[in-house]
Short mmCIF file of C-alpha atoms and ligand atoms in Angstrom, two decimals:
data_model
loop_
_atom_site.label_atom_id
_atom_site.label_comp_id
_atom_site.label_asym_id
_atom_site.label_seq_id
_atom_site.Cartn_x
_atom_site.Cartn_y
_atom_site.Cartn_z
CA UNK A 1 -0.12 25.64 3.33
CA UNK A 2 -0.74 23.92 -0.30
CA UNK A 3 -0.79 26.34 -2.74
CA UNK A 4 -3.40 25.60 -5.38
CA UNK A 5 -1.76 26.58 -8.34
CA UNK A 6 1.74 24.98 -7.30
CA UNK A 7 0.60 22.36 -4.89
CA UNK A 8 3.42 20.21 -2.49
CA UNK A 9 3.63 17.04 -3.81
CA UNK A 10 3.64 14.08 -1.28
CA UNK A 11 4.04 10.71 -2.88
CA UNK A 12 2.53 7.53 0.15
CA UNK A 13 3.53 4.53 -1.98
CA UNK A 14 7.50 4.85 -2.19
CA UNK A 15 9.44 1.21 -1.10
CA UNK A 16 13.48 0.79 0.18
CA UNK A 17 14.31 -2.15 1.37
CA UNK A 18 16.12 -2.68 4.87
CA UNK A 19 19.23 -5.24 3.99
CA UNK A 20 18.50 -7.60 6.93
CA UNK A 21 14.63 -7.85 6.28
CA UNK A 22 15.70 -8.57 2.06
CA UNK A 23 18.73 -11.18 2.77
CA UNK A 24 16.46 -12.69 4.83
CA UNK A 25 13.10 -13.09 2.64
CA UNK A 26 13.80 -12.27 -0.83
CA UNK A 27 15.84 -14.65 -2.86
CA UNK A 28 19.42 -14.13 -2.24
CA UNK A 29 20.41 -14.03 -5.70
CA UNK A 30 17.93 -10.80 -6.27
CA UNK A 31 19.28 -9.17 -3.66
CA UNK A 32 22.83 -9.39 -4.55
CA UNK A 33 22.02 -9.15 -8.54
CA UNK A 34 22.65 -5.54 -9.26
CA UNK A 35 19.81 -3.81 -11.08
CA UNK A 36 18.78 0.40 -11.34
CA UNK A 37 15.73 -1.20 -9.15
CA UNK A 38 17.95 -2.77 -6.60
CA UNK A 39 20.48 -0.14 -6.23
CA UNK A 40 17.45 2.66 -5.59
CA UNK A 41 16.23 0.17 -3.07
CA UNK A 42 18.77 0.14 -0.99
CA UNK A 43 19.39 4.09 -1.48
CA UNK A 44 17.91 6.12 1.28
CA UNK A 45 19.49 9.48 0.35
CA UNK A 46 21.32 10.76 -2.31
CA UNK A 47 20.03 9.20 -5.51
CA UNK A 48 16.79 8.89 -4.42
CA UNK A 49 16.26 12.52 -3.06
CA UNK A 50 17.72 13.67 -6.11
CA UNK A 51 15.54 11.61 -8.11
CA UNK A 52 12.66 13.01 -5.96
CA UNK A 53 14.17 16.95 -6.92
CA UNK A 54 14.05 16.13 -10.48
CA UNK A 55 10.59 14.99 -10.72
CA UNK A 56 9.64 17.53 -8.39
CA UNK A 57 8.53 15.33 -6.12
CA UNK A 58 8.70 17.29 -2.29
CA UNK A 59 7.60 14.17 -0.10
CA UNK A 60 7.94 10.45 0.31
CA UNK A 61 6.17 8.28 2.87
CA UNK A 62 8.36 5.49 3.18
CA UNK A 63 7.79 1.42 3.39
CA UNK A 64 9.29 -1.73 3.02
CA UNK A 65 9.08 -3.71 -0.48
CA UNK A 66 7.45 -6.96 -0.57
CA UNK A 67 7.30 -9.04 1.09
CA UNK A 68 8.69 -6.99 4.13
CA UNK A 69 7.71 -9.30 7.56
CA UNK A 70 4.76 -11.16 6.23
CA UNK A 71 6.77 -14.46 5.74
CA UNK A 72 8.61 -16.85 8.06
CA UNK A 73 8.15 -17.74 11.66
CA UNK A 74 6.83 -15.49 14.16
CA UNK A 75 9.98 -14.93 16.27
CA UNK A 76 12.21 -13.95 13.34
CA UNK A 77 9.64 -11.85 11.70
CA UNK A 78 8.63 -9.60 15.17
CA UNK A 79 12.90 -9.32 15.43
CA UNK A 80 13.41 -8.19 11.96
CA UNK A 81 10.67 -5.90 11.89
CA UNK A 82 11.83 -4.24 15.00
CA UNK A 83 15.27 -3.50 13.50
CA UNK A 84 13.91 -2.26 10.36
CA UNK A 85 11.49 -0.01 11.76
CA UNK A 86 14.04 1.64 14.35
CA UNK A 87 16.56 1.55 11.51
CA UNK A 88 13.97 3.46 9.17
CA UNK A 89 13.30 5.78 11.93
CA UNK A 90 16.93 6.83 11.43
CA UNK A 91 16.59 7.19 7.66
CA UNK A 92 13.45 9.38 8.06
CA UNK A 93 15.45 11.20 10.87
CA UNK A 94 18.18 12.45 8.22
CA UNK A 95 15.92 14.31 5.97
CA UNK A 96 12.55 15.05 8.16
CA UNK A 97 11.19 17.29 5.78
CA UNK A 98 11.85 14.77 2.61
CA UNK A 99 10.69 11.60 4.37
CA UNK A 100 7.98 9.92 7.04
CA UNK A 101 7.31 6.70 7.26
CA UNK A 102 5.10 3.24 7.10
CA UNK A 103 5.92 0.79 9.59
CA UNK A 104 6.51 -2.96 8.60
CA UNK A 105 4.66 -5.07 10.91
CA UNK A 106 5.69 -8.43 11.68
CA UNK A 107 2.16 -10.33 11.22
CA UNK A 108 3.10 -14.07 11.55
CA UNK A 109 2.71 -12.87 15.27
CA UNK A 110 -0.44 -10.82 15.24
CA UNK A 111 -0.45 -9.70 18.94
CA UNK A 112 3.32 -8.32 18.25
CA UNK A 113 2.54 -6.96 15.05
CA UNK A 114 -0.35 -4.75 17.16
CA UNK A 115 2.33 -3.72 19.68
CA UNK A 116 4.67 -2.70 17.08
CA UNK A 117 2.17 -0.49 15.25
CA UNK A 118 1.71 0.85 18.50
CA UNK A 119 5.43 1.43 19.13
CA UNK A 120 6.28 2.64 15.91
CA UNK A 121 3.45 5.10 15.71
CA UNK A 122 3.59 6.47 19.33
CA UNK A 123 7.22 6.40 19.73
CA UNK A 124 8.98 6.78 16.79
CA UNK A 125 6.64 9.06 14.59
CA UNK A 126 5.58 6.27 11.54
CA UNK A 127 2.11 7.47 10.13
CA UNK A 128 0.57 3.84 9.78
CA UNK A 129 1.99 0.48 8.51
CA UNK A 130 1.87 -1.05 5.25
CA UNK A 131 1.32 -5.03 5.22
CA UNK A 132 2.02 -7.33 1.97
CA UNK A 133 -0.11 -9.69 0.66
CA UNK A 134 -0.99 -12.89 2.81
CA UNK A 135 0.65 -13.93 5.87
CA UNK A 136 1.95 -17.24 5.65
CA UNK A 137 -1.07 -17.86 3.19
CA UNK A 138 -3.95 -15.94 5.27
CA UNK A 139 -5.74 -13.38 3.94
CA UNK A 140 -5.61 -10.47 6.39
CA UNK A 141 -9.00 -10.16 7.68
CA UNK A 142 -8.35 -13.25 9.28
CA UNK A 143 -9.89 -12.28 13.37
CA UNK A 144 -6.40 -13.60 14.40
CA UNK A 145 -4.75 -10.05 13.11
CA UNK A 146 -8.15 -7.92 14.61
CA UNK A 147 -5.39 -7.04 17.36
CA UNK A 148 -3.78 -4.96 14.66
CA UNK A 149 -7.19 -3.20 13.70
CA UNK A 150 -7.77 -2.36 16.90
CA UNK A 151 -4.50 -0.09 17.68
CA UNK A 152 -5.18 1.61 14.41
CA UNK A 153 -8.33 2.61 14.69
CA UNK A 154 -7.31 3.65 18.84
CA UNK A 155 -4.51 5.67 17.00
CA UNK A 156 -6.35 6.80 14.04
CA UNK A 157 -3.34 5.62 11.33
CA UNK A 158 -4.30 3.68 8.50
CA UNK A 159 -3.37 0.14 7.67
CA UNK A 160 -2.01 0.48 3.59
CA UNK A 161 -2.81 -3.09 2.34
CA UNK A 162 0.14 -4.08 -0.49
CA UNK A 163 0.42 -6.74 -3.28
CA UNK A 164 3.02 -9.53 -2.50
CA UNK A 165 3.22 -12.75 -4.53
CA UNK A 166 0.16 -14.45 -4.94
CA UNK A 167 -0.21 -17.62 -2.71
CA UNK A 168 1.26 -20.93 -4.56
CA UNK A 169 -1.31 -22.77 -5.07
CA UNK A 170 -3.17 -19.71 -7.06
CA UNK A 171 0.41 -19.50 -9.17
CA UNK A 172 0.18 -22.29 -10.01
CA UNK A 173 -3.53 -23.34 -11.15
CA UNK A 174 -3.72 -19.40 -12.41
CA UNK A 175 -0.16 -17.79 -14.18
CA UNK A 176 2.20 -20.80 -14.19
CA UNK A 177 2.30 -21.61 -17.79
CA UNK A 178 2.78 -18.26 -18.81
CA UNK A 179 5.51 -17.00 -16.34
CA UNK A 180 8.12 -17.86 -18.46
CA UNK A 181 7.38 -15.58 -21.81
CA UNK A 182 5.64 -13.14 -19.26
CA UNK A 183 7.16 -13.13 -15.71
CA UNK A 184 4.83 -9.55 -14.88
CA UNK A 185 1.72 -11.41 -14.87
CA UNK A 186 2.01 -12.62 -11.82
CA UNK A 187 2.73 -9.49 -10.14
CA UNK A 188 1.70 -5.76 -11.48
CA UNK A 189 0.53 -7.40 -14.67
CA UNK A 190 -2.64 -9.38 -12.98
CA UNK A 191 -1.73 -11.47 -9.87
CA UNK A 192 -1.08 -8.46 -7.59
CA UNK A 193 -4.12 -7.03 -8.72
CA UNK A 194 -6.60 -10.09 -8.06
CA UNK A 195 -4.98 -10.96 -4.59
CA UNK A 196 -5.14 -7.30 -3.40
CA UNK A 197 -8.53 -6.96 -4.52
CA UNK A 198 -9.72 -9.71 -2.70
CA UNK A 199 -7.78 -8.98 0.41
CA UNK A 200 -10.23 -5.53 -0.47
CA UNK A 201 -12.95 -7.59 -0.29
CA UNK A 202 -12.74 -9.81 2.30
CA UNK A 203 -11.75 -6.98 4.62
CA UNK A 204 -15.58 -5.99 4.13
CA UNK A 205 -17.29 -8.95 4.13
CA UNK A 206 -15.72 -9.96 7.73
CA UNK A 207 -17.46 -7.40 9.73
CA UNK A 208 -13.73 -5.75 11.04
CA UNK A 209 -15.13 -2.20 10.40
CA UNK A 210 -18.19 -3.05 12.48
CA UNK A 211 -15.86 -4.15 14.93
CA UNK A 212 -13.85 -0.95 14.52
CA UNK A 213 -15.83 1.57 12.42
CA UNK A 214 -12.57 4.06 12.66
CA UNK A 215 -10.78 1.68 10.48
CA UNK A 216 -8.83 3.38 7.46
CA UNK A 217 -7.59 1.26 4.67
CA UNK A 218 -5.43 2.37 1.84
CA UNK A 219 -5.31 0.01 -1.50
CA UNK A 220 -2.63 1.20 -4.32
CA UNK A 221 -3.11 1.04 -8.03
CA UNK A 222 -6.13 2.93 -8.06
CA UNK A 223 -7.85 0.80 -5.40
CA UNK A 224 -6.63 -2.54 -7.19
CA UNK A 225 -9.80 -2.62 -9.49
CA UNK A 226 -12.58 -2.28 -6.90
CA UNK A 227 -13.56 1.03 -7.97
CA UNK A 228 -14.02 -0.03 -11.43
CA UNK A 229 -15.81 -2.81 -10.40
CA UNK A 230 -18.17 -1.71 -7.36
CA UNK A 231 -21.35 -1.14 -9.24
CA UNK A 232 -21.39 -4.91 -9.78
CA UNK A 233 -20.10 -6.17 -6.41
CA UNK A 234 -22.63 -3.89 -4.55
CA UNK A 235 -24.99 -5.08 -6.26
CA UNK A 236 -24.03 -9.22 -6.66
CA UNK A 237 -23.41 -9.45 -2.98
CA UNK A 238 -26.90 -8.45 -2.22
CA UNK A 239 -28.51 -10.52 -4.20
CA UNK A 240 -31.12 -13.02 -3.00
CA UNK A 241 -29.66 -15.92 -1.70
CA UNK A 242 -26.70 -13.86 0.55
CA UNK A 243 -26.22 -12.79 3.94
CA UNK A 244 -28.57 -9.98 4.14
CA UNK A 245 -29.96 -8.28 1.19
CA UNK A 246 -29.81 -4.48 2.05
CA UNK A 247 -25.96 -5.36 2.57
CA UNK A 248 -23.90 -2.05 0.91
CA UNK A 249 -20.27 -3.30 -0.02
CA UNK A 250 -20.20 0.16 -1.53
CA UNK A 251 -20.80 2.05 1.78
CA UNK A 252 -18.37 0.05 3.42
CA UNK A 253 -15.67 0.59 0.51
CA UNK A 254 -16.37 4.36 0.34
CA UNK A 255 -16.40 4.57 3.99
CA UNK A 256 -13.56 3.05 5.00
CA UNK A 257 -11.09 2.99 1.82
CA UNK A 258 -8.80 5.53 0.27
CA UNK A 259 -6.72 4.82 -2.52
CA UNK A 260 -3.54 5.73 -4.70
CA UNK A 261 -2.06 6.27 -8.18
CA UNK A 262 1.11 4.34 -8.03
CA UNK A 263 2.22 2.62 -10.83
CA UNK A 264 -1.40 3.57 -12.24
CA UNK A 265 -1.34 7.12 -14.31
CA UNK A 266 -4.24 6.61 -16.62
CA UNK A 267 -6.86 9.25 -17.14
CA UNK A 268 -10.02 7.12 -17.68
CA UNK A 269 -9.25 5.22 -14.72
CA UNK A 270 -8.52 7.92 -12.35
CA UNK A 271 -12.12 9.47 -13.26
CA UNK A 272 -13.47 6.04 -12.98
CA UNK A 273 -12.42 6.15 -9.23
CA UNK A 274 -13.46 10.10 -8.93
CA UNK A 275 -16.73 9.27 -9.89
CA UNK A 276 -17.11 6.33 -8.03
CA UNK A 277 -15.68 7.50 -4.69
CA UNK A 278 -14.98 11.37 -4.20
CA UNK A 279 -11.66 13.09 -5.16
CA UNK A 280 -11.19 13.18 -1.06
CA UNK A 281 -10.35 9.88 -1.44
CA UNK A 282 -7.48 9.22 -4.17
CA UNK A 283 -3.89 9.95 -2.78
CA UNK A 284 -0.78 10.28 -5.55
CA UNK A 285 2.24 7.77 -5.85
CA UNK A 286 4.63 6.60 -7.75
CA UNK A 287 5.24 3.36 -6.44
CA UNK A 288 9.37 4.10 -6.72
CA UNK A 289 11.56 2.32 -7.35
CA UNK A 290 9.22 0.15 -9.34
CA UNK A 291 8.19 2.40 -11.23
CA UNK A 292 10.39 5.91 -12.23
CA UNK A 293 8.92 9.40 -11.04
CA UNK A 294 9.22 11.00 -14.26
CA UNK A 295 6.21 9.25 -16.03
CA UNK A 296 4.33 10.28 -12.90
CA UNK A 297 5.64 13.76 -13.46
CA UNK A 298 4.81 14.29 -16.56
CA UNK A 299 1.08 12.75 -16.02
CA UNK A 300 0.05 15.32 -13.49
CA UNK A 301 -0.43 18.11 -15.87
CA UNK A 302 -2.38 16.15 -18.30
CA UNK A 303 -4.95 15.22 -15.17
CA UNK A 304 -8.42 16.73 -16.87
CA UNK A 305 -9.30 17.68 -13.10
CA UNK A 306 -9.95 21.49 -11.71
CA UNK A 307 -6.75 22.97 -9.70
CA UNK A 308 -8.42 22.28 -6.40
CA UNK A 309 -8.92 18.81 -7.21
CA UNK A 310 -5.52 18.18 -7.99
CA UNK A 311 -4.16 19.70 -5.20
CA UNK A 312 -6.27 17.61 -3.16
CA UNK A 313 -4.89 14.19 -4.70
CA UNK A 314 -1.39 15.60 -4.63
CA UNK A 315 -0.89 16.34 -1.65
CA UNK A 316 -4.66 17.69 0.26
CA UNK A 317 -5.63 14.40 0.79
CA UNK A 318 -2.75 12.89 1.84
CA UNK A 319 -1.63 15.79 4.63
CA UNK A 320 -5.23 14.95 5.97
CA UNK A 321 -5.16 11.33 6.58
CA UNK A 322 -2.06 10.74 7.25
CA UNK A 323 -1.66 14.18 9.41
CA UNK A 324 1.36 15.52 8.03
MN1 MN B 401 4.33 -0.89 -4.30
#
């Protein structure tokens, strides 16, 4: 039981990487190039539990970094994301009461990546499954992956939608000219942030939670924007001249979206998306390694929020949705 003064704190948005999913989709220099990053990637113990003691940080939901299985053909990708996910069942195994887990789905097959959510969730205990970016350059509310809306809502997990590298031909008409002086543009610095909020987006506009109205999506980064921004997409997208004019995005979005702090501890902001969406709905993270737990320490007692509230977003919300 939380205690409100001295709430648990469970952090949803914390990445590893599994060495056989890396070697075969990141860039095989970055994986062998030694970095603090790198090194806590690969750590599923020691430095990264101590890491969690020293930031006072009791609980980590576990995922793959990007890209995880969205890349590459569809045999290697349901393979790969097999092995990780029964290998990060055994990493979650050694410390139960530190870890749980987000499974990576392998979505370049989207009738095994449904299977495997299944598997993962039913068999081995994973609370959901995170998925990066586009698949092979489609945007995931593509009917093709549907499959993989389907088991979530029949299990009741949610489906954590995550920033990978924007698709090429956006890097290049959008960032390219400026990667070299500023490299973090194209990821946390902007390009994460407009792909992920248009995966947001799109996710509404193509009817899946009218198809399955149980479906629960979680956007990092403070909802990648959208909150900030919903006033004016509610009210743009029904306008004359679209679909249907009593359209709500912002029932949808409230409905069916929760969202997180990692790598995102600002104080307007986070009132931004209290206001706009209920504290129910705003989860913490860190979004470690990426980004260290002490900042996000030291931001919690600043958060101008009552004692409940905060309990709620540290750890309330999370033990709710994710049933923990
Ligand atoms: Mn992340």
């Amino acid at each position: 039981m939380t205690n409100k003064a001295n709430p648990r704190i469970i952090a949803i948005e914390e990445h590893y990487w599994d060495r056989e999913v890396a070697e075969t989709f990141q860039d095989g220099d970055a994986v062998r190039r030694r970095s603090p990053i790198i090194e806590r990637l690969y750590d599923y113990s020691e430095l990264r539990i101590q890491e969690m003691d020293e930031a006072g940080i009791d609980f980590q939901v576990l995922s793959h970094g990007a890209p995880s299985t969205q890349r590459g053909d569809a045999e290697t990708s349901v393979k790969l994301a097999r092995n990780a996910n029964d290998r990060l069942y055994d990493i979650v195994g050694a410390h139960p009461d530190r870890f749980a887990a987000f499974a990576a789905l392998p979505t370049p097959d989207p009738l095994a990546a449904a299977a495997e959510l299944e598997r993962c969730v039913t068999r081995l205990g994973f609370k959901g499954a995170m998925v990066h970016g586009l698949t092979n350059g489609v945007f995931f509310d593509d009917k093709r992956f549907w499959p993989i809306f389907q088991v979530a809502q029949e299990l009741d997990v949610p489906l954590y939608v995550h920033p990978a590298t924007p698709h090429p031909a956006v890097v290049e008409a959008y960032y390219q000219d400026y990667l070299k002086d500023f490299p973090s543009l194209l990821t946390a610095g902007w390009g994460f942030t407009v792909e992920t909020a248009t995966q947001g987006i799109r996710l509404v506009l193509s009817g899946v939670f009218d198809a399955y109205p149980g479906v629960k999506i979680i956007l990092g980064h403070l909802g990648e924007g959208l909150p900030f921004y919903l006033w004016r997409i509610n009210q743009a997208l029904a306008r004359q001249g679209n679909r249907d004019t009593s359209f709500s995005f912002r029932d949808y979005f409230c409905k069916h979206f929760w969202i997180t702090t990692s790598g995102f501890f600002s104080n307007p902001a986070l009132l931004c998306c209290v206001m706009e969406m209920g504290v129910d709905r705003i989860l913490f993270s860190v979004d470690y390694p990426f980004v260290d737990n002490q900042p996000a320490a030291d931001w919690i007692p600043t958060i101008p929020l009552s004692a409940e509230d905060k309990a709620k977003i540290l750890s309330g919300n999370a033990e709710k949705l994710l049933k923990l």
